[in-house]
Amino acid sequence: MDTCIQAVGLVKRFGGTTALDGVDLEVPTGSILGVLGPNGAGKTTAVRILATLSWPDEGSVRVAGHDALRDPVTVRGLIGLTGQYASVDEELTGRENLELIGQLLRMPSREWRARARELVERFDLVEAGNRPVKTYSGGMRRRIDLAASLVGRPRVLYLDEPTTGLDPRSRGDLWRIVRELADDGTTVLLTTQYLEEADELADRITVIDHGRVVAEGSPQELKRTTGSQTLHVRPVDSADIDRVAGLVTDLLGSRPVLSSDGTTITAPTDDPVLLSSLVRSLDQRAIATDELALRLPSLDDVFFSLTGRPLPDHTTEESPA
Amino acid sequence: MSAPTLAAPAPALNPEARRRIGVFEGLGHSLTLAKRNLRYVARTPATLIDTVIQPVLFLLVFVFLFGGAISGGWQDYLQTLVPGLMVQITMYASMGTGMALSTDISKGVFDRFRSLPIARSAPLVGAVLGDIIRYVVAVTVLLLLAFALGFRIQTDPLSALLACVLVIVFGLTLCWLSVLVGMVVASPQAVPGVATAVILPLTFGSNIFADPQTMPHWLEVWTGINPVSYFVDTVRGLMIGGPVAEPLAVSLVAVAVCHAVLLPIAVRAYLRKVR
């Protein structure tokens, strides 16, 4: 597979602050890269540079073989961009917005009409397409933003936090569309604060923190980098919980963590034979379990172990109250 | 999966190749965006209310309220006021350009355009071109009402038409000031305030509403410096008769100077946003 998006050593300073401090990104053609990081990590700055909206102080960007810094016009002809800042005109209808972009791309009139029609159908905006965008719900708004970035059939799509603030259903709708686009061969770079989103969509993930890449790999690889796995045990009868805790303590040599509702025991472990030993012990004492598993750590755990901080919880930023 | 590279050579990419957008292509982009601004105006007539109401209000208030006091009878005042008001309302209308651009920037529409392979100047040129219609609307409303109240062109239709064209040129000159304000001010809401602060001394400190000879000396001196006064004299001359050549010459110099000074500053401020 060849490389579609390649950024090397991106540095961007705003006054005294360094937003990007030598970021490398690489996205193979037709794949989805998730750029994961908390607010202010530099994700948006990176996307703006890749989309030719901003120039880096240092570094180079190639998109589909073209130098984005030397030949931005060609690159603009290849990319689509969706983010909070690259928006549509709220006063125009959804359809008019799509048609306007088709006209700006100098499509023949028959083609931009057909393309706008096709996109409103695909994005379930047929009725809403004739209303001004300012009347749209949050989910419709993101769909028209995404549709607007697809008018020119881009080979490369940048999605900057495409589902921030969306309800779970709208988020699921958008994920489905992004997956379809990638299946059609579009190269996608998406930034997100949601581990779940990166886990769900991305072939590979780059974790950015304070303007630096702190980890890179497939979701599986990243989960493995934290080393230990986690043991989960939930006895059928919660009265057995103390006995189970005792058994695990004997096997591990340290006390496991009891969940707040008192039904589940979890414990980090590197011991590959722990599970089989535990199964035997439970069997001998005739303790039945609903759940008995070794799990890879979640991406939340990965982020924590990489940065020493948890990812900001997404519910907190939307409702400061 | 390392495919033999000889079989299918990648399309040769010249690293020096650089796509540029031609003047005509760029003009096409600008016209498309100008059409968007027109559609926007047609869609939300409220955006024109300023442009329409201002001339009506100014005309009615000044003619009927102050007309008698200023020149002894409102009918006479109407004749001298209308050409001046043509200039004034175009100034107000021109302030919409900076506001519209500033709104596009704050709402993210601007970045959408910038992410497309279009001329960098297109959003700016489109906004300016689209705004000509606002000047035309404003001047038309004013003249229709003025005619209804009894205003008459005392020269010939061609001169009057030339006066209208000059007024629009004047609007286009000032819109660079508006663009500059729109680029420098942080939010679109702040544009009208700053713009009014600039326009007020230019309009009221001129010969639009009253004879400068009735003013205190310092204000009279200012009206003599203010290029707006010369514009008003030109338009008056062309519509109701009077000397044209001298004020027209001063006006054209003022337009040229404004373009030479304001245009590069405004475009630079704009390009800083575009980059």
Coordinates of C-alpha atoms in Angstrom, one line a residue:
Chain A
M1 CA 0.0 0.0 0.0
D2 CA 1.3 3.4 -0.8
T3 CA 1.3 6.5 1.4
C4 CA -1.4 9.0 0.7
I5 CA -0.9 11.6 3.4
Q6 CA 2.6 12.2 4.7
A7 CA 3.6 14.9 7.1
V8 CA 7.1 15.1 8.4
G9 CA 8.4 17.1 11.3
L10 CA 5.5 19.6 11.5
V11 CA 6.2 22.5 13.8
K12 CA 3.8 25.3 14.3
R13 CA 4.2 28.2 16.8
F14 CA 1.6 30.8 17.7
G15 CA 3.5 33.6 19.4
G16 CA 5.2 32.0 22.4
T17 CA 3.3 28.7 22.4
T18 CA 4.3 25.7 20.3
A19 CA 1.1 24.1 19.0
L20 CA 3.0 21.4 17.1
D21 CA 6.5 20.3 18.1
G22 CA 7.7 18.0 15.3
V23 CA 4.7 15.9 14.4
D24 CA 5.0 13.0 11.8
L25 CA 1.8 11.6 10.4
E26 CA 1.4 8.9 7.7
V27 CA -1.8 7.5 6.2
P28 CA -1.8 4.7 3.7
T29 CA -4.1 5.1 0.7
G30 CA -7.6 4.0 1.4
S31 CA -7.2 3.6 5.2
I32 CA -8.5 5.6 8.2
L33 CA -6.1 7.2 10.6
G34 CA -7.4 8.3 13.9
V35 CA -5.6 11.2 15.5
L36 CA -6.4 11.0 19.1
G37 CA -5.7 13.5 21.8
P38 CA -7.2 15.9 24.3
N39 CA -8.4 19.4 23.7
G40 CA -5.4 21.6 22.8
A41 CA -3.2 18.7 21.9
G42 CA -2.6 20.2 18.4
K43 CA -5.0 18.0 16.4
T44 CA -6.9 20.9 14.7
T45 CA -3.6 22.8 14.0
A46 CA -2.3 19.6 12.3
V47 CA -5.4 19.2 10.2
R48 CA -5.5 22.8 9.1
I49 CA -1.9 22.4 7.9
L50 CA -2.7 19.2 6.1
A51 CA -5.7 20.9 4.5
T52 CA -3.6 23.9 3.3
L53 CA -5.5 26.3 5.5
S54 CA -2.4 27.0 7.6
W55 CA 1.3 26.9 6.9
P56 CA 3.7 25.1 9.2
D57 CA 6.8 26.9 10.5
E58 CA 8.8 23.8 9.8
G59 CA 8.2 20.4 8.2
S60 CA 6.7 19.1 4.9
V61 CA 3.4 17.8 3.8
R62 CA 2.6 15.6 0.8
V63 CA -0.9 14.6 -0.2
A64 CA -1.3 12.0 -2.9
G65 CA 2.2 12.8 -4.1
H66 CA 1.7 16.5 -4.2
D67 CA 3.6 19.0 -2.0
A68 CA 0.9 20.7 -0.1
L69 CA 3.1 23.7 0.7
R70 CA 4.3 24.3 -2.8
D71 CA 1.2 23.3 -4.7
P72 CA -1.8 23.9 -2.4
V73 CA -4.3 24.4 -5.3
T74 CA -3.8 20.9 -6.6
V75 CA -4.0 19.5 -3.1
R76 CA -7.2 21.5 -2.5
G77 CA -8.6 19.8 -5.6
L78 CA -8.0 16.4 -4.0
I79 CA -9.2 16.9 -0.4
G80 CA -12.5 17.3 1.5
L81 CA -12.5 19.0 4.9
T82 CA -15.1 18.8 7.6
G83 CA -14.6 20.5 10.9
Q84 CA -16.1 23.1 13.2
Y85 CA -14.3 25.8 11.3
A86 CA -14.9 24.7 7.7
S87 CA -18.6 25.1 7.6
V88 CA -21.5 25.8 5.3
D89 CA -23.6 29.0 4.9
E90 CA -26.4 28.9 7.4
E91 CA -28.6 31.2 5.4
L92 CA -28.6 29.0 2.3
T93 CA -30.5 25.8 2.1
G94 CA -28.6 22.5 2.4
R95 CA -29.0 21.9 -1.3
E96 CA -27.9 25.4 -2.3
N97 CA -24.8 25.0 -0.3
L98 CA -23.9 21.8 -2.1
E99 CA -24.7 23.4 -5.5
L100 CA -22.6 26.4 -4.6
I101 CA -19.6 24.2 -4.0
G102 CA -20.2 22.3 -7.2
Q103 CA -20.3 25.6 -9.1
L104 CA -17.1 26.8 -7.4
L105 CA -15.5 23.5 -8.5
R106 CA -16.5 24.5 -12.0
M107 CA -18.7 21.4 -12.6
P108 CA -21.0 21.6 -15.6
S109 CA -24.5 22.7 -14.4
R110 CA -26.0 19.3 -15.0
E111 CA -23.3 17.7 -12.9
W112 CA -23.5 19.9 -9.9
R113 CA -27.3 19.6 -9.8
A114 CA -27.1 15.8 -10.0
R115 CA -24.3 15.7 -7.4
A116 CA -26.2 17.8 -4.9
R117 CA -29.3 15.6 -5.4
E118 CA -27.3 12.5 -4.9
L119 CA -25.7 13.8 -1.7
V120 CA -28.9 15.0 -0.1
E121 CA -30.4 11.5 -0.8
R122 CA -27.4 9.7 0.6
F123 CA -27.2 11.8 3.7
D124 CA -31.0 11.5 4.4
L125 CA -31.5 15.3 3.9
V126 CA -34.0 15.2 1.0
E127 CA -36.7 17.2 2.8
A128 CA -34.3 19.3 4.9
G129 CA -32.3 20.0 1.8
N130 CA -34.8 22.8 0.9
R131 CA -34.6 24.5 4.3
P132 CA -32.0 27.0 5.4
V133 CA -29.2 25.2 7.3
K134 CA -29.7 27.4 10.4
T135 CA -32.9 25.3 11.0
Y136 CA -31.0 22.0 11.1
S137 CA -30.5 19.8 14.2
G138 CA -27.0 19.0 15.3
G139 CA -26.9 15.7 13.5
M140 CA -28.3 17.1 10.3
R141 CA -25.8 19.9 10.5
R142 CA -22.8 17.5 10.7
R143 CA -24.2 15.5 7.8
I144 CA -24.5 18.6 5.5
D145 CA -21.0 19.7 6.6
L146 CA -19.7 16.2 5.6
A147 CA -21.8 16.2 2.4
A148 CA -20.3 19.6 1.5
S149 CA -16.8 18.2 1.7
L150 CA -17.7 15.4 -0.6
V151 CA -19.1 17.4 -3.5
G152 CA -15.9 17.1 -5.5
R153 CA -15.5 13.4 -4.8
P154 CA -12.3 13.9 -2.8
R155 CA -9.7 11.2 -2.6
V156 CA -8.6 12.4 0.8
L157 CA -11.0 13.4 3.6
Y158 CA -10.1 15.3 6.8
L159 CA -12.7 15.0 9.6
D160 CA -11.9 17.2 12.5
E161 CA -13.8 16.0 15.5
P162 CA -16.8 15.0 13.3
T163 CA -19.0 13.8 16.1
T164 CA -18.2 16.1 19.0
G165 CA -21.4 17.0 20.7
L166 CA -23.6 14.6 18.8
D167 CA -26.0 12.2 20.3
P168 CA -25.1 8.5 20.1
R169 CA -27.5 7.8 17.2
S170 CA -26.2 10.6 15.1
R171 CA -22.7 9.5 15.9
G172 CA -23.5 6.0 14.8
D173 CA -25.0 7.3 11.5
L174 CA -21.8 9.4 10.8
W175 CA -19.6 6.4 11.6
R176 CA -21.4 4.3 9.1
I177 CA -21.0 6.9 6.4
V178 CA -17.2 7.3 7.2
R179 CA -16.8 3.6 7.0
E180 CA -18.6 3.4 3.6
L181 CA -16.3 6.2 2.3
A182 CA -13.2 4.3 3.4
D183 CA -14.6 1.2 1.8
D184 CA -14.9 3.1 -1.4
G185 CA -11.2 3.9 -1.3
T186 CA -11.2 7.3 0.3
T187 CA -8.3 8.0 2.5
V188 CA -9.6 9.4 5.8
L189 CA -7.8 11.3 8.6
L190 CA -10.0 11.9 11.5
T191 CA -9.3 13.6 14.8
T192 CA -11.2 12.7 17.9
Q193 CA -11.2 13.0 21.6
Y194 CA -13.2 9.8 21.8
L195 CA -11.3 6.6 22.3
E196 CA -14.4 4.7 21.3
E197 CA -14.5 6.5 18.0
A198 CA -10.9 5.9 17.2
D199 CA -11.2 2.3 18.2
E200 CA -14.4 1.8 16.1
L201 CA -13.2 3.5 12.9
A202 CA -9.5 3.8 12.7
D203 CA -7.1 1.3 11.1
R204 CA -4.3 3.0 12.8
I205 CA -4.2 5.5 15.6
T206 CA -1.7 8.3 16.3
V207 CA -1.9 9.7 19.8
I208 CA -0.9 13.4 20.1
D209 CA -0.3 15.2 23.3
H210 CA 1.1 18.7 23.8
G211 CA 2.0 18.9 20.1
R212 CA 3.9 15.7 20.0
V213 CA 3.2 12.2 18.8
V214 CA 3.3 10.0 21.9
A215 CA 2.2 6.7 20.3
E216 CA 1.4 5.2 17.0
G217 CA -0.1 1.9 15.9
S218 CA -3.2 -0.1 15.3
P219 CA -5.8 0.0 18.1
Q220 CA -4.7 -3.6 19.1
E221 CA -1.0 -2.7 19.2
L222 CA -1.7 0.4 21.3
K223 CA -3.7 -1.6 23.8
R224 CA -0.8 -4.1 24.0
T225 CA 1.8 -1.4 24.7
T226 CA 0.5 -0.9 28.2
G227 CA 1.8 -4.4 29.0
S228 CA -0.5 -5.8 31.5
Q229 CA -3.9 -7.3 31.0
T230 CA -6.8 -7.0 33.4
L231 CA -8.5 -9.9 35.1
H232 CA -12.3 -9.6 35.5
V233 CA -14.2 -12.1 37.8
R234 CA -17.9 -11.8 38.6
P235 CA -19.3 -14.7 40.7
V236 CA -23.0 -15.7 40.1
D237 CA -23.7 -15.4 43.8
S238 CA -22.2 -12.1 45.1
A239 CA -22.0 -13.7 48.5
D240 CA -19.0 -15.6 47.1
I241 CA -17.1 -12.4 46.4
D242 CA -14.9 -12.5 49.5
R243 CA -13.9 -16.1 48.8
V244 CA -13.0 -15.2 45.2
A245 CA -11.1 -12.2 46.3
G246 CA -9.1 -14.5 48.7
L247 CA -8.3 -16.9 45.9
V248 CA -7.1 -14.1 43.6
T249 CA -5.0 -12.7 46.3
D250 CA -3.4 -16.1 46.9
L251 CA -2.6 -16.4 43.2
L252 CA -1.4 -12.9 42.6
G253 CA 0.2 -12.1 45.9
S254 CA -1.7 -8.8 46.1
R255 CA -5.3 -7.7 46.8
P256 CA -7.5 -7.2 43.7
V257 CA -9.9 -4.3 43.3
L258 CA -13.5 -4.7 44.2
S259 CA -16.0 -2.8 42.0
S260 CA -18.1 -0.2 43.7
D261 CA -21.3 -2.3 43.4
G262 CA -19.5 -5.2 45.1
T263 CA -20.1 -7.7 42.3
T264 CA -16.9 -7.8 40.3
I265 CA -13.3 -8.2 41.0
T266 CA -10.6 -6.8 38.8
A267 CA -6.8 -7.1 38.9
P268 CA -4.0 -6.2 36.6
T269 CA -1.7 -9.1 35.7
D270 CA 1.1 -10.2 33.4
D271 CA 0.8 -13.9 34.5
P272 CA -0.2 -16.0 31.4
V273 CA -1.3 -19.0 33.5
L274 CA -3.3 -17.0 36.0
L275 CA -6.6 -17.7 34.3
S276 CA -6.2 -21.5 34.2
S277 CA -5.0 -21.6 37.8
L278 CA -8.0 -19.5 38.8
V279 CA -10.4 -21.7 36.9
R280 CA -9.1 -24.8 38.7
S281 CA -9.4 -23.1 42.1
L282 CA -12.9 -21.9 41.5
D283 CA -13.9 -25.3 40.2
Q284 CA -12.6 -27.1 43.3
R285 CA -14.7 -24.8 45.5
A286 CA -17.7 -25.0 43.2
I287 CA -17.9 -21.3 42.7
A288 CA -19.9 -20.4 39.5
T289 CA -19.0 -17.2 37.6
D290 CA -21.0 -15.0 35.3
E291 CA -17.8 -13.4 34.0
L292 CA -14.3 -14.7 34.0
A293 CA -11.9 -13.1 31.6
L294 CA -8.6 -11.5 30.8
R295 CA -9.0 -8.3 28.9
L296 CA -6.8 -6.0 26.9
P297 CA -6.7 -2.6 28.4
S298 CA -9.1 0.0 26.9
L299 CA -7.7 2.9 25.0
D300 CA -8.5 5.0 28.0
D301 CA -6.0 2.9 29.9
V302 CA -3.5 3.3 27.0
F303 CA -3.9 7.1 27.0
F304 CA -3.5 7.2 30.8
S305 CA -0.3 5.1 30.7
L306 CA 1.2 7.2 27.8
T307 CA 0.5 10.6 29.2
G308 CA -0.1 10.1 32.9
R309 CA -3.5 11.8 32.6
P310 CA -6.9 10.4 31.8
L311 CA -8.5 11.6 28.5
P312 CA -11.0 14.4 29.4
D313 CA -14.4 12.9 29.8
H314 CA -16.6 14.0 26.8
T315 CA -19.6 14.7 28.9
T316 CA -17.8 17.3 31.0
E317 CA -16.9 19.7 28.2
E318 CA -20.5 20.0 26.9
S319 CA -22.2 20.6 30.2
P320 CA -19.9 22.7 32.4
A321 CA -22.7 22.9 34.9
Chain B
M1 CA 2.8 -7.2 -1.1
S2 CA 5.6 -5.5 -2.9
A3 CA 4.5 -5.2 -6.5
P4 CA 7.1 -5.1 -9.2
T5 CA 7.6 -1.4 -9.9
L6 CA 8.4 -1.9 -13.5
A7 CA 5.0 -3.2 -14.4
A8 CA 2.9 -0.2 -13.5
P9 CA 4.9 3.0 -13.3
A10 CA 3.3 5.6 -11.0
P11 CA 2.0 8.7 -12.9
A12 CA 5.0 11.0 -13.2
L13 CA 4.6 13.8 -10.8
N14 CA 6.7 16.8 -11.5
P15 CA 7.7 18.1 -8.1
E16 CA 8.0 21.6 -9.5
A17 CA 4.6 21.5 -11.0
R18 CA 2.3 24.0 -9.4
R19 CA -1.3 24.5 -10.4
R20 CA -2.3 28.1 -10.6
I21 CA -5.7 29.6 -11.1
G22 CA -6.0 31.8 -14.1
V23 CA -7.6 35.3 -14.1
F24 CA -10.7 34.2 -15.9
E25 CA -11.2 31.1 -13.8
G26 CA -10.7 33.3 -10.7
L27 CA -13.3 35.7 -12.1
G28 CA -15.7 32.8 -12.5
H29 CA -15.2 31.9 -8.9
S30 CA -15.8 35.5 -7.9
L31 CA -19.0 35.7 -9.9
T32 CA -20.3 32.5 -8.4
L33 CA -19.7 33.9 -4.9
A34 CA -21.2 37.3 -5.9
K35 CA -24.3 35.3 -7.0
R36 CA -24.3 33.6 -3.6
N37 CA -24.4 37.0 -1.9
L38 CA -27.3 38.1 -4.1
R39 CA -29.2 35.0 -3.4
Y40 CA -28.5 35.6 0.3
V41 CA -30.0 39.1 -0.1
A42 CA -33.0 37.8 -1.9
R43 CA -33.5 35.1 0.7
T44 CA -33.3 37.3 3.7
P45 CA -34.7 40.7 2.7
A46 CA -34.0 41.7 6.3
T47 CA -30.4 42.2 5.3
L48 CA -31.6 44.9 2.9
I49 CA -33.7 46.7 5.5
D50 CA -30.8 48.8 6.5
T51 CA -30.1 49.6 2.9
V52 CA -33.7 50.5 2.2
I53 CA -34.9 52.1 5.4
Q54 CA -31.9 54.3 5.9
P55 CA -32.5 56.4 2.7
V56 CA -36.2 56.6 3.4
L57 CA -35.7 57.8 7.0
F58 CA -32.9 60.2 6.2
L59 CA -34.9 61.7 3.4
L60 CA -38.2 62.1 5.3
V61 CA -36.6 63.3 8.5
F62 CA -34.3 65.8 7.0
V63 CA -36.7 67.1 4.4
F64 CA -39.8 67.5 6.5
L65 CA -38.2 68.0 10.0
F66 CA -35.2 70.2 9.2
G67 CA -35.8 71.3 5.6
G68 CA -37.8 74.4 6.5
A69 CA -35.3 75.4 9.2
I70 CA -32.3 74.8 7.1
S71 CA -33.2 76.4 3.8
G72 CA -36.5 78.2 4.4
G73 CA -38.7 75.6 2.7
W74 CA -38.6 71.9 2.3
Q75 CA -39.1 71.9 -1.4
D76 CA -35.9 73.8 -2.0
Y77 CA -34.0 71.7 0.5
L78 CA -35.2 68.5 -1.2
Q79 CA -33.3 69.5 -4.4
T80 CA -30.0 70.1 -2.7
L81 CA -30.3 67.2 -0.2
V82 CA -31.1 64.3 -2.6
P83 CA -27.7 64.3 -4.4
G84 CA -25.9 64.5 -1.0
L85 CA -28.0 61.7 0.4
M86 CA -27.1 59.5 -2.6
V87 CA -23.5 59.8 -1.5
Q88 CA -24.3 59.3 2.2
I89 CA -26.4 56.1 1.9
T90 CA -23.9 54.5 -0.4
M91 CA -21.3 55.0 2.3
Y92 CA -23.6 53.2 4.7
A93 CA -24.3 50.5 2.2
S94 CA -20.6 50.0 1.6
M95 CA -20.1 49.1 5.2
G96 CA -22.0 45.8 4.6
T97 CA -19.0 44.3 2.7
G98 CA -16.7 44.2 5.7
M99 CA -19.6 42.9 7.9
A100 CA -20.4 40.1 5.4
L101 CA -16.8 39.0 5.1
S102 CA -16.3 39.1 8.8
T103 CA -19.4 37.0 9.3
D104 CA -18.2 34.4 6.8
I105 CA -14.9 34.2 8.6
S106 CA -16.4 33.8 12.1
K107 CA -18.9 31.2 10.9
G108 CA -16.3 29.1 9.1
V109 CA -17.8 29.6 5.6
F110 CA -14.6 31.3 4.7
D111 CA -12.4 28.3 5.6
R112 CA -14.7 26.1 3.6
F113 CA -14.1 28.3 0.5
R114 CA -10.4 28.3 1.2
S115 CA -10.2 24.5 1.3
L116 CA -11.5 24.5 -2.3
P117 CA -9.3 25.0 -5.4
I118 CA -10.5 28.5 -6.0
A119 CA -8.7 31.8 -6.4
R120 CA -7.7 33.3 -3.1
S121 CA -9.2 36.6 -4.1
A122 CA -12.6 35.1 -5.0
P123 CA -14.4 35.5 -1.7
L124 CA -13.2 39.1 -1.5
V125 CA -14.0 40.1 -5.1
G126 CA -17.3 38.2 -4.9
A127 CA -18.3 40.1 -1.8
V128 CA -17.4 43.4 -3.3
L129 CA -19.2 42.7 -6.6
G130 CA -22.3 41.3 -4.9
D131 CA -22.5 44.5 -2.8
I132 CA -22.9 46.7 -5.9
I133 CA -26.5 45.5 -5.9
R134 CA -26.9 47.0 -2.4
Y135 CA -25.7 50.4 -3.7
V136 CA -28.1 50.2 -6.6
V137 CA -31.0 49.3 -4.4
A138 CA -30.2 52.0 -1.9
V139 CA -29.9 54.7 -4.6
T140 CA -33.0 53.5 -6.4
V141 CA -35.2 53.6 -3.3
L142 CA -33.9 57.0 -2.5
L143 CA -34.5 58.4 -5.9
L144 CA -38.0 56.9 -6.3
L145 CA -39.1 58.4 -3.0
A146 CA -37.4 61.7 -3.9
F147 CA -39.3 61.8 -7.2
A148 CA -42.5 61.1 -5.4
L149 CA -41.9 64.0 -3.1
G150 CA -41.1 66.3 -6.0
F151 CA -37.4 66.1 -6.7
R152 CA -36.6 66.8 -10.3
I153 CA -33.4 66.3 -12.3
Q154 CA -32.6 69.7 -13.7
T155 CA -29.9 68.6 -16.1
D156 CA -30.3 65.7 -18.5
P157 CA -30.8 62.0 -18.0
L158 CA -27.3 61.2 -19.1
S159 CA -25.7 63.4 -16.5
A160 CA -28.0 62.0 -13.9
L161 CA -27.0 58.5 -14.9
L162 CA -23.3 59.5 -14.7
A163 CA -24.0 60.8 -11.2
C164 CA -25.4 57.4 -10.2
V165 CA -22.4 55.6 -11.6
L166 CA -20.0 58.0 -9.7
V167 CA -21.9 57.3 -6.5
I168 CA -21.4 53.6 -7.0
V169 CA -17.7 54.1 -7.7
F170 CA -17.6 56.0 -4.5
G171 CA -19.2 53.1 -2.7
L172 CA -16.7 50.7 -4.1
T173 CA -13.9 53.0 -3.0
L174 CA -15.1 53.1 0.6
C175 CA -15.9 49.4 0.7
W176 CA -12.1 48.8 1.0
L177 CA -12.3 50.7 4.2
S178 CA -15.1 48.4 5.2
V179 CA -13.1 45.4 4.3
L180 CA -10.2 46.6 6.4
V181 CA -12.5 47.2 9.4
G182 CA -14.0 43.8 8.9
M183 CA -10.6 42.1 8.8
V184 CA -9.1 43.9 11.8
V185 CA -12.1 43.9 14.2
A186 CA -12.5 40.7 16.1
S187 CA -16.2 39.9 15.6
P188 CA -18.7 40.8 13.0
Q189 CA -20.9 42.5 15.6
A190 CA -18.2 45.1 16.2
V191 CA -18.0 46.1 12.5
P192 CA -21.0 48.5 12.4
G193 CA -19.8 50.4 15.5
V194 CA -16.4 51.0 14.1
A195 CA -17.7 51.7 10.7
T196 CA -20.1 54.3 12.0
A197 CA -17.4 56.0 14.0
V198 CA -15.5 56.4 10.7
I199 CA -18.6 57.4 8.6
L200 CA -20.1 59.9 10.9
P201 CA -17.5 62.6 10.6
L202 CA -17.3 62.0 6.9
T203 CA -21.0 62.4 6.3
F204 CA -22.1 65.0 8.8
G205 CA -18.9 66.9 8.6
S206 CA -19.6 67.6 4.9
N207 CA -21.9 69.8 2.8
I208 CA -24.5 67.1 2.6
F209 CA -27.0 68.5 5.1
A210 CA -26.1 72.1 5.5
D211 CA -24.1 74.9 4.0
P212 CA -20.6 74.8 5.5
Q213 CA -20.6 78.6 5.6
T214 CA -23.1 78.5 8.5
M215 CA -20.7 76.3 10.5
P216 CA -18.0 77.2 13.0
H217 CA -14.7 77.9 11.4
W218 CA -13.0 74.6 12.4
L219 CA -15.9 72.5 11.0
E220 CA -15.9 74.6 7.8
V221 CA -12.2 73.9 7.3
W222 CA -12.9 70.2 7.8
T223 CA -15.7 70.1 5.3
G224 CA -13.4 71.8 2.8
I225 CA -10.8 69.0 3.3
N226 CA -13.4 66.2 3.4
P227 CA -13.5 64.6 0.0
V228 CA -17.1 63.7 0.5
S229 CA -18.0 67.4 0.0
Y230 CA -16.4 67.3 -3.4
F231 CA -18.3 64.2 -4.3
V232 CA -21.5 65.8 -3.2
D233 CA -20.8 68.9 -5.3
T234 CA -20.1 66.7 -8.3
V235 CA -23.3 64.8 -8.0
R236 CA -25.3 68.0 -7.4
G237 CA -23.8 69.5 -10.4
L238 CA -24.7 66.5 -12.5
M239 CA -28.2 66.3 -11.2
I240 CA -29.4 69.8 -10.5
G241 CA -26.9 71.9 -12.3
G242 CA -23.8 73.7 -11.1
P243 CA -20.0 73.5 -11.6
V244 CA -18.9 69.9 -12.2
A245 CA -15.3 69.9 -13.6
E246 CA -13.5 71.1 -10.5
P247 CA -15.2 69.0 -7.9
L248 CA -15.1 66.0 -10.2
A249 CA -11.3 66.4 -10.6
V250 CA -10.9 66.5 -6.8
S251 CA -13.2 63.6 -6.4
L252 CA -11.4 61.4 -8.9
V253 CA -8.1 62.2 -7.2
A254 CA -9.6 61.2 -3.9
V255 CA -10.8 58.0 -5.4
A256 CA -7.4 57.3 -6.8
V257 CA -5.7 58.1 -3.5
C258 CA -8.1 56.0 -1.5
H259 CA -7.5 53.1 -3.8
A260 CA -3.8 53.5 -3.7
V261 CA -3.8 53.6 0.1
L262 CA -6.8 51.6 1.3
L263 CA -6.8 48.9 -1.3
P264 CA -3.3 47.5 -0.6
I265 CA -3.8 47.7 3.2
A266 CA -7.2 46.0 3.0
V267 CA -6.0 43.3 0.6
R268 CA -3.0 42.7 2.9
A269 CA -5.3 42.4 5.9
Y270 CA -7.5 40.0 3.9
L271 CA -4.6 37.9 2.6
R272 CA -3.3 37.5 6.2
K273 CA -6.6 35.8 6.9
V274 CA -6.5 33.8 3.7
R275 CA -3.1 32.4 4.1

